[in-house]
CSV table of C-alpha atoms in Angstrom, one decimal:
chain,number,residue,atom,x,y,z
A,1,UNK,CA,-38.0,2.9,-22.3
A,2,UNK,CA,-38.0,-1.0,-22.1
A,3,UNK,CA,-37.1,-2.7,-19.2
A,4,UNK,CA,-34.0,-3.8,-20.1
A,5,UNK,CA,-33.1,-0.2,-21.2
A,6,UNK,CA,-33.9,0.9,-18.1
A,7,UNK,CA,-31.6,-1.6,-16.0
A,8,UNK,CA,-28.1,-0.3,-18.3
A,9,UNK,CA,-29.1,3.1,-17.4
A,10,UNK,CA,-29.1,2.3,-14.0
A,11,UNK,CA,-26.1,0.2,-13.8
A,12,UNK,CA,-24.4,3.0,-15.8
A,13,UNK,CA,-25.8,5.8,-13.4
A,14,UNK,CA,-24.9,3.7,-10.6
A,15,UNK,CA,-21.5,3.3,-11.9
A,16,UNK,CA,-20.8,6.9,-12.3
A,17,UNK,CA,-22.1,8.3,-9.2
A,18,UNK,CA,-19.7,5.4,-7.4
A,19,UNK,CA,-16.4,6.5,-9.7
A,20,UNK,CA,-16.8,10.2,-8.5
A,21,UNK,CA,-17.5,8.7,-4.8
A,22,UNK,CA,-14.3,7.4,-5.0
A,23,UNK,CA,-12.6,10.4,-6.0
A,24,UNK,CA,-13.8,12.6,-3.6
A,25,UNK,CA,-12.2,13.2,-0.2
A,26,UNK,CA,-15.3,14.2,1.7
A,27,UNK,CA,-16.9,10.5,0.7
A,28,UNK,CA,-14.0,8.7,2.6
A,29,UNK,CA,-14.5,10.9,5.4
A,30,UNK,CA,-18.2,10.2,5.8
A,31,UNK,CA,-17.6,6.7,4.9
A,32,UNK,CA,-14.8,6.2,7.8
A,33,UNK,CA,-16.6,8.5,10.3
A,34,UNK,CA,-19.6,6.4,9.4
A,35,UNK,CA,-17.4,3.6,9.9
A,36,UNK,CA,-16.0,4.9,13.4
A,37,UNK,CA,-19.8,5.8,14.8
A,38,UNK,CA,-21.0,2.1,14.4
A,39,UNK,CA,-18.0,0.2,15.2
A,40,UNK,CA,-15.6,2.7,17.7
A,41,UNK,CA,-17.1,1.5,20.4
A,42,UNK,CA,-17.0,-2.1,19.9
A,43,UNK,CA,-14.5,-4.2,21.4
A,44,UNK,CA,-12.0,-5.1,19.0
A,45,UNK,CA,-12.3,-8.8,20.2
A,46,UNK,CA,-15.8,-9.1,18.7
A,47,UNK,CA,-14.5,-7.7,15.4
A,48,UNK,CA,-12.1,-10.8,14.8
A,49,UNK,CA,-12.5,-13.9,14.7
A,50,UNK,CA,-8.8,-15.5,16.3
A,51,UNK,CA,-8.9,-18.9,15.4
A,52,UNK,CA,-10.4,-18.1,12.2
A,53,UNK,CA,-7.8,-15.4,11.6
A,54,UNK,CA,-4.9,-18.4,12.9
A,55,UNK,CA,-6.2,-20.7,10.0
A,56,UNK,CA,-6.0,-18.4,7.0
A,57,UNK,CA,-2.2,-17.4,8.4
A,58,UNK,CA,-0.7,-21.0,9.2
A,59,UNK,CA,-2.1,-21.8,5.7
A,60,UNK,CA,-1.0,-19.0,4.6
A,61,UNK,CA,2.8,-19.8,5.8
A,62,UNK,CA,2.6,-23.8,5.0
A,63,UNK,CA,1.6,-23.1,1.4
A,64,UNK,CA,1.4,-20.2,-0.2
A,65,UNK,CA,4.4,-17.2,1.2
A,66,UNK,CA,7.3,-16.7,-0.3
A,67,UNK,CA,9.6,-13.9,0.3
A,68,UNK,CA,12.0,-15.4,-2.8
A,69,UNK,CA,9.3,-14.3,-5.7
A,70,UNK,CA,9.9,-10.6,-4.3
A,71,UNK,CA,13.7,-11.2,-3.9
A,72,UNK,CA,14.0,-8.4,-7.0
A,73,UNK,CA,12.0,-5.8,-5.1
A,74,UNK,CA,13.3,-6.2,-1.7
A,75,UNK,CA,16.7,-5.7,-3.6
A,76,UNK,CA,15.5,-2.9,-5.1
A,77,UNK,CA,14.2,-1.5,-1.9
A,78,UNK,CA,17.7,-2.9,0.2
A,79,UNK,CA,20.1,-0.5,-2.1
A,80,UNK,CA,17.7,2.2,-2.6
A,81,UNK,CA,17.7,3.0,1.1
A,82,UNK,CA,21.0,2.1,2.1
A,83,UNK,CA,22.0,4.3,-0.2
A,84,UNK,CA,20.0,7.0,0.7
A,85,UNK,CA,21.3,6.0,4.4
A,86,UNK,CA,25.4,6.1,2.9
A,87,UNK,CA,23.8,9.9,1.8
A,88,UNK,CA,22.6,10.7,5.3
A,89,UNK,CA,24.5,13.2,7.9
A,90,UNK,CA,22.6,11.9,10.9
A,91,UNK,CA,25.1,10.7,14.0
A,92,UNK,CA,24.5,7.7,16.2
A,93,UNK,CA,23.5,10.1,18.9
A,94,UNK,CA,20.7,11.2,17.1
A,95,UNK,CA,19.7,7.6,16.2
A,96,UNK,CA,19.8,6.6,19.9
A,97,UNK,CA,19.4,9.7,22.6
A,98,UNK,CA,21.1,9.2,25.7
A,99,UNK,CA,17.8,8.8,27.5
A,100,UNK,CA,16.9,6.0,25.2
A,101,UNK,CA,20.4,4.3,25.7
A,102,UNK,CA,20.2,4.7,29.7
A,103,UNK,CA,17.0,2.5,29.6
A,104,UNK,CA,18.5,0.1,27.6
A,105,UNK,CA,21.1,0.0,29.8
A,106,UNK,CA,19.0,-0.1,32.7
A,107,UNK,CA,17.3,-3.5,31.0
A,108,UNK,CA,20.6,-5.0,29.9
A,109,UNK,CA,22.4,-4.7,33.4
A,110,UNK,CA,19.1,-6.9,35.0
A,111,UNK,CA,20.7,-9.7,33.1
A,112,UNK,CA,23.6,-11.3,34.9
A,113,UNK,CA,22.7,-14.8,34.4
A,114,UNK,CA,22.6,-14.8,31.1
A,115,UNK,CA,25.8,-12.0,30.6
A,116,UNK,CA,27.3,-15.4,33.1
A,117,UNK,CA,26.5,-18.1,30.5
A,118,UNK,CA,27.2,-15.8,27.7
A,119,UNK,CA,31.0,-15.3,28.9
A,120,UNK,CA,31.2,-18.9,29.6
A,121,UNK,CA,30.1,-19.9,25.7
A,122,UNK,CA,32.6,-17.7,24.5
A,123,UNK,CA,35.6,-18.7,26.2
A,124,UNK,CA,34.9,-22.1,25.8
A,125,UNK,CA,34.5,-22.2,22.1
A,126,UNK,CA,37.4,-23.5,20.1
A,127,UNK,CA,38.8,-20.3,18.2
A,128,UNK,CA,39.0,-18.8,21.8
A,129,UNK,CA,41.0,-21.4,22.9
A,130,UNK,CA,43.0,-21.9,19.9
A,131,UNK,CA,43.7,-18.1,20.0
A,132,UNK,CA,44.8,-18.1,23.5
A,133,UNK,CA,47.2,-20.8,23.2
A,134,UNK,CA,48.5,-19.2,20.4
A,135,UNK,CA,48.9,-16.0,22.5
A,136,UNK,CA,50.6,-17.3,25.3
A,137,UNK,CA,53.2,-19.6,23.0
A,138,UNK,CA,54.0,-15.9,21.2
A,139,UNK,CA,54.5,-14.6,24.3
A,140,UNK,CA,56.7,-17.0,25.9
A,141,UNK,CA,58.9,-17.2,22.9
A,142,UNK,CA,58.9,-13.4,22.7
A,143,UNK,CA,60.2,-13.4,26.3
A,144,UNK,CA,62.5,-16.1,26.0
A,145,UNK,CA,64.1,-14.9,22.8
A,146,UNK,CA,63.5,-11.1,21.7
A,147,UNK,CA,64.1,-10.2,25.9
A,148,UNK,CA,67.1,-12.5,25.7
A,149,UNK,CA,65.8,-14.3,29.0
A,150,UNK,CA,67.7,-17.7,27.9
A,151,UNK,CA,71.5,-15.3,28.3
A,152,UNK,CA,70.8,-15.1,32.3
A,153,UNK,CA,70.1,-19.0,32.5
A,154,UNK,CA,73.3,-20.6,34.2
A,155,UNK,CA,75.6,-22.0,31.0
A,156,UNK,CA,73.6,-20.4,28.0
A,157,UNK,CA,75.5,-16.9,28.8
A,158,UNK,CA,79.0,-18.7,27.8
A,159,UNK,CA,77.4,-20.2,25.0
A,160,UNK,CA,76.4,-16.7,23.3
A,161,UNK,CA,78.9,-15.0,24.4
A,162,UNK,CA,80.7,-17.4,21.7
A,163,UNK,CA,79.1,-16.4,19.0
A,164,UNK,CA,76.7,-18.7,19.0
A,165,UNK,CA,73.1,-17.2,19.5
A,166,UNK,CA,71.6,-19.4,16.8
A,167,UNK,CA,72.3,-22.4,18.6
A,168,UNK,CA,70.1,-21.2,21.0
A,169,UNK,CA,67.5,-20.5,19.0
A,170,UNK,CA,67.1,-23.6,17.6
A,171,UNK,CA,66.9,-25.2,20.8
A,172,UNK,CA,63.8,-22.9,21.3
A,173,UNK,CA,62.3,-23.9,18.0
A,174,UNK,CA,62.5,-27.6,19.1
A,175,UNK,CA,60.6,-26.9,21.9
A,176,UNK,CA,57.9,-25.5,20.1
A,177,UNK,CA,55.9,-28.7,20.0
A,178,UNK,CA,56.6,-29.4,23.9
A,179,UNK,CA,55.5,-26.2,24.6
A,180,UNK,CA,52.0,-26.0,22.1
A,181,UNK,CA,50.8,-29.3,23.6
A,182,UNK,CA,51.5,-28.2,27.1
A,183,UNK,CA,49.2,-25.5,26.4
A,184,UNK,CA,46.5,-27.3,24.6
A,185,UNK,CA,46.5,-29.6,28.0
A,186,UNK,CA,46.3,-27.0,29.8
A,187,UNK,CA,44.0,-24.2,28.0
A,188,UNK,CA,40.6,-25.1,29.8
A,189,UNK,CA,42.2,-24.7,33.4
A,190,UNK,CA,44.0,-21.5,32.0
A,191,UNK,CA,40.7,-20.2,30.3
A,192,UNK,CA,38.3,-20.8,33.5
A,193,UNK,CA,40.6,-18.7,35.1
A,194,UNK,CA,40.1,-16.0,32.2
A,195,UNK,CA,35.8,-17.2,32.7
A,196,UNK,CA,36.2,-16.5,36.8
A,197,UNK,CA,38.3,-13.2,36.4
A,198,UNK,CA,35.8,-12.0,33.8
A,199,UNK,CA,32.5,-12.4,35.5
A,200,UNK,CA,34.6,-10.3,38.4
A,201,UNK,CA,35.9,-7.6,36.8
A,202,UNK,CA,32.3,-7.3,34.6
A,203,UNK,CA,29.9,-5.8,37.9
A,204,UNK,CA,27.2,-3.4,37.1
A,205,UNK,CA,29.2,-0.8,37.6
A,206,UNK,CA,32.3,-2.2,35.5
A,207,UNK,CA,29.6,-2.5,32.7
A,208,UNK,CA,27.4,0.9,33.4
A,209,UNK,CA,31.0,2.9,33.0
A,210,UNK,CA,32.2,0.8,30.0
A,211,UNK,CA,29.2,1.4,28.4
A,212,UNK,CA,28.5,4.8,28.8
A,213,UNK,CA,32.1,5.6,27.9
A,214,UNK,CA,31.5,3.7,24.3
A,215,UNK,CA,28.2,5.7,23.7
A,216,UNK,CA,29.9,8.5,24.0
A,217,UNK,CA,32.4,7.7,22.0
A,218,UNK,CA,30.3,6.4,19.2
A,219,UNK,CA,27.3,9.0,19.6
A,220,UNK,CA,28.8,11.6,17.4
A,221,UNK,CA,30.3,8.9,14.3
A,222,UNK,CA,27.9,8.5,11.0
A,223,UNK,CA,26.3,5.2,10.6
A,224,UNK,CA,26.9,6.5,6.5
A,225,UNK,CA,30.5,6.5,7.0
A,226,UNK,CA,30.4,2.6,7.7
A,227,UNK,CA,27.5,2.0,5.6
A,228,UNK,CA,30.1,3.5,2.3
A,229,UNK,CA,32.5,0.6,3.1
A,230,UNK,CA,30.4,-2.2,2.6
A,231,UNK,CA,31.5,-4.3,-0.7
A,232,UNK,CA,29.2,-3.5,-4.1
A,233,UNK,CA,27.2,-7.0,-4.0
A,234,UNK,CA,26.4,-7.7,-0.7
A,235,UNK,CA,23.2,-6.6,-0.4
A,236,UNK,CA,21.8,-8.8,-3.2
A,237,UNK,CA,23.7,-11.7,-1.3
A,238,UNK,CA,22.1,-11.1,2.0
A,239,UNK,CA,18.9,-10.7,0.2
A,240,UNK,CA,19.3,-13.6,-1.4
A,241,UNK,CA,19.8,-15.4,1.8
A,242,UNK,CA,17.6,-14.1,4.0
A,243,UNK,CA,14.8,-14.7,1.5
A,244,UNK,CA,15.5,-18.3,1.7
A,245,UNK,CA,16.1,-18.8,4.8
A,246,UNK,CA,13.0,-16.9,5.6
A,247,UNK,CA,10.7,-19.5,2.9
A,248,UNK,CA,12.2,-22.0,5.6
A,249,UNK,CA,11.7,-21.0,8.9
A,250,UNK,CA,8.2,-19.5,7.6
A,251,UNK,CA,6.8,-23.2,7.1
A,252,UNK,CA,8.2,-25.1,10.0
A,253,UNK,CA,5.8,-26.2,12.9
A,254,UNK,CA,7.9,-24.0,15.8
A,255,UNK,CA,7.1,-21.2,13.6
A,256,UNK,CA,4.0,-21.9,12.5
A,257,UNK,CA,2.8,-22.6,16.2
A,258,UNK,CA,4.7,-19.2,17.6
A,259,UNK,CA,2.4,-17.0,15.2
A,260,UNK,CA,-0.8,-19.0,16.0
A,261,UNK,CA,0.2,-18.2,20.4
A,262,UNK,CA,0.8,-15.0,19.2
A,263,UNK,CA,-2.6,-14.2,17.3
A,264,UNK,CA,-4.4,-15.4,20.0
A,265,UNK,CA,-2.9,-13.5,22.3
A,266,UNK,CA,-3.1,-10.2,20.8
A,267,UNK,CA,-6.8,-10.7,19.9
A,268,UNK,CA,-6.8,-11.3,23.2
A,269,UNK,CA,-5.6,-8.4,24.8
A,270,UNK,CA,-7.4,-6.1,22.4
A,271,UNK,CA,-10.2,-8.2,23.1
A,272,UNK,CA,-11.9,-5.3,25.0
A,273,UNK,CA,-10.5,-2.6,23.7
A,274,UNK,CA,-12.2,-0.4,21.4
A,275,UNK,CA,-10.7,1.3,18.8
A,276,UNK,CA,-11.1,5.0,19.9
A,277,UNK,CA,-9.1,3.5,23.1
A,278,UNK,CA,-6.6,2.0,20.9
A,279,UNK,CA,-5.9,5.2,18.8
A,280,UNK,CA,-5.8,7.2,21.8
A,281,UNK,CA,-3.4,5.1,23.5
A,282,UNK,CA,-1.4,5.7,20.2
A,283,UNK,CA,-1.4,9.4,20.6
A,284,UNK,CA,-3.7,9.9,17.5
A,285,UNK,CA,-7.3,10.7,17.0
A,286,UNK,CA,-9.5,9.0,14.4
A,287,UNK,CA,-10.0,12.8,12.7
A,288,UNK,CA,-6.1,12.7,12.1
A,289,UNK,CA,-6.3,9.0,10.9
A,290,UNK,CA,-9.3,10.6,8.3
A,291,UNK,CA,-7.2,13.4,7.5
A,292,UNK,CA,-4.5,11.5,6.3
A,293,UNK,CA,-6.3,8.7,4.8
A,294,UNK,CA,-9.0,10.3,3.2
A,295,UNK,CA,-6.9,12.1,0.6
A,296,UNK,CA,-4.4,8.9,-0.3
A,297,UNK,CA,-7.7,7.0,-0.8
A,298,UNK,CA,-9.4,9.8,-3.2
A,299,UNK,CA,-5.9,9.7,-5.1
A,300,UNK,CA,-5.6,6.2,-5.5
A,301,UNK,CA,-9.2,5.7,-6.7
A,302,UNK,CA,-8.2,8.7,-9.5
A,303,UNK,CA,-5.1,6.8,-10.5
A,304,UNK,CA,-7.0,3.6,-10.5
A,305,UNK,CA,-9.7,5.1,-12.8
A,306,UNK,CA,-7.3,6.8,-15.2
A,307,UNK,CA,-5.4,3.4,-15.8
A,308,UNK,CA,-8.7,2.1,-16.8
A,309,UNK,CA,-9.2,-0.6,-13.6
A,310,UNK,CA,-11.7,0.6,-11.3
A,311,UNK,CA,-14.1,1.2,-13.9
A,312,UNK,CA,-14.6,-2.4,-15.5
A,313,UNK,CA,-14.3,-3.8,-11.7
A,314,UNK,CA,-17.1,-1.7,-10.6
A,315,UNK,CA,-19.3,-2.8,-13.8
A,316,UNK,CA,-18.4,-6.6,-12.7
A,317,UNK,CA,-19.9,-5.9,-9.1
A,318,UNK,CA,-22.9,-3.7,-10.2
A,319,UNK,CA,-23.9,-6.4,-13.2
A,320,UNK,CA,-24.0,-9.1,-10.4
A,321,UNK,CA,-27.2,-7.4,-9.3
A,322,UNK,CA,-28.3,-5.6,-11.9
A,323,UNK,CA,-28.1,-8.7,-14.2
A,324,UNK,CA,-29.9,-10.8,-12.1
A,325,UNK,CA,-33.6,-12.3,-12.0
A,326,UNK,CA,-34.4,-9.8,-8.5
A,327,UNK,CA,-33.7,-7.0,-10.3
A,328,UNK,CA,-35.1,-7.3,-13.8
A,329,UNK,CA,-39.0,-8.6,-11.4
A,330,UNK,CA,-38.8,-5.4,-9.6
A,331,UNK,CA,-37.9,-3.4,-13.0
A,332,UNK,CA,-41.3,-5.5,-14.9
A,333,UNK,CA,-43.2,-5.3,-11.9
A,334,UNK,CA,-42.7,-1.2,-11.3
């Protein structure tokens, strides 16, 4: 057999052999045990390079993602689970226990500064104010009018009783200009009252019984009940949107420079943790992360092979060696 015989019936032995690695569960599981036996113990912080890693992924944002080429299939994905989610019987209570709400709770209820300045915002913004003005005017009309508080008023009750209630009532409707810009003059006072008696009436407790008596109304109603009245068409809007909005904030600086603070700091705190301490704190062991690995890997290296991929990729690594000038000395020189 000449020597360059006897270099294709390696690289084709070699070849083989790997293909059926692939395929087989038990290789994975030596592979990754293997894996786990040199590098469990090793502090995850020695295994990563963090500025390294911040590079490629502020490149990464600044040039090259885009969540708008894979608009299609996170449309796809959008419908096919809120459909299955329109399909499901689960209730809210089973979404959220009631153990899970209390914490919640328990956080939400530390936050009285910012429940303060989130009350003051609201009343101050303009469709509050323009609603409560609006509110009040109805009201004092209503009163005036539909309660017939005008008939008690000293020389009015002669005038209706004379048949002439419409006279009255387009006295009220010129004063329907007087009395809008009264209110508009006099909406902030009105509404800082509305702030003040607000942030009194909404104590812990106020909150904690409000609260508890909404989860319970809303723990045993179907999220698929709501989901069903959404209008056909506006997932593939919000899709839409979020994709390019998300292309957006993806390549400005704040965001950029969030993601790099928050690489290094979680290379940082796993810095000297090892992964058998990592898993464990996850509640799983690296056999269960074998034993439900090691079979998805054997499958997809079958698929892979049927479809005609692996094989040719594997011959492209393999020639790199078996091709070159080291191998083909050792072959001559055996």
């Amino acid at each position: 057999m000449s020597s360059a015989q006897l270099i294709s019936a390696l690289r084709d032995a070699h070849q083989a052999h790997l293909c059926a690695q692939l395929q087989n569960e038990e290789h994975w599981q030596a592979l990754m045990a293997q894996a786990s036996g040199s590098l469990g113990a090793v502090p995850l912080g020695k295994l990563v390079d963090s500025d390294a890693l911040t590079t490629v992924v502020d490149q990464w944002l600044q040039q090259a993602l885009s969540a708008q080429g894979l608009q299609g299939v996170v449309s796809d994905v959008s419908k096919a689970v809120w459909e299955a989610a329109e399909k499901d019987p689960a209730t809210v209570g089973q979404l959220l226990s009631e153990d899970h709400f209390e914490a919640i709770l328990e956080q939400v209820l530390k936050l009285q500064t910012l429940r303060e300045k989130a009350v003051h915002a609201a009343m101050n913004h303009p469709l509050v104010s323009e609603m409560v003005s609006e509110m009040l005017y109805t009201g004092i009309k209503n009163f005036l009018l539909e309660e017939n508080a005008l008939a008690k008023l000293p020389g009015v009750s002669s005038v209706m009783k004379m048949g002439r209630k419409s006279m009255v009532g387009k006295a009220m409707g010129g004063m329907e200009e007087s009395i809008r810009d009264y209110l508009r003059k006099n909406i902030r006072v009105t509404l800082k009252t509305g702030e003040q008696w607000l942030n009194k009436q909404l104590t812990n407790e106020r909150i904690e019984q409000l609260a508890r008596d909404g989860y319970q109304r809303v723990a045993p109603l179907k999220p698929a009940d709501y989901l069903k009245l959404v209008p056909a068409g506006t997932i593939d809007e919000v899709v839409s949107q979020s994709c390019a909005i998300g292309d957006e904030t993806a390549r400005l600086d704040y965001t950029r420079q969030l993601v790099s603070v928050g690489i290094h700091a979680a290379v940082q705190s796993l810095s000297d943790m090892p992964l058998q301490t990592l898993l464990e704190g996850m509640k799983i062991s690296e056999e269960q992360v074998r034993e439900i690995t090691a079979p998805a890997l054997a499958r997809g290296a079958t698929v892979l092979i049927e479809q005609g991929v692996l094989e040719p990729f594997i011959q492209w690594v393999l020639d790199d060696f078996y091709q070159s000038e080291a191998c083909k000395k050792i072959i001559d020189n055996g």
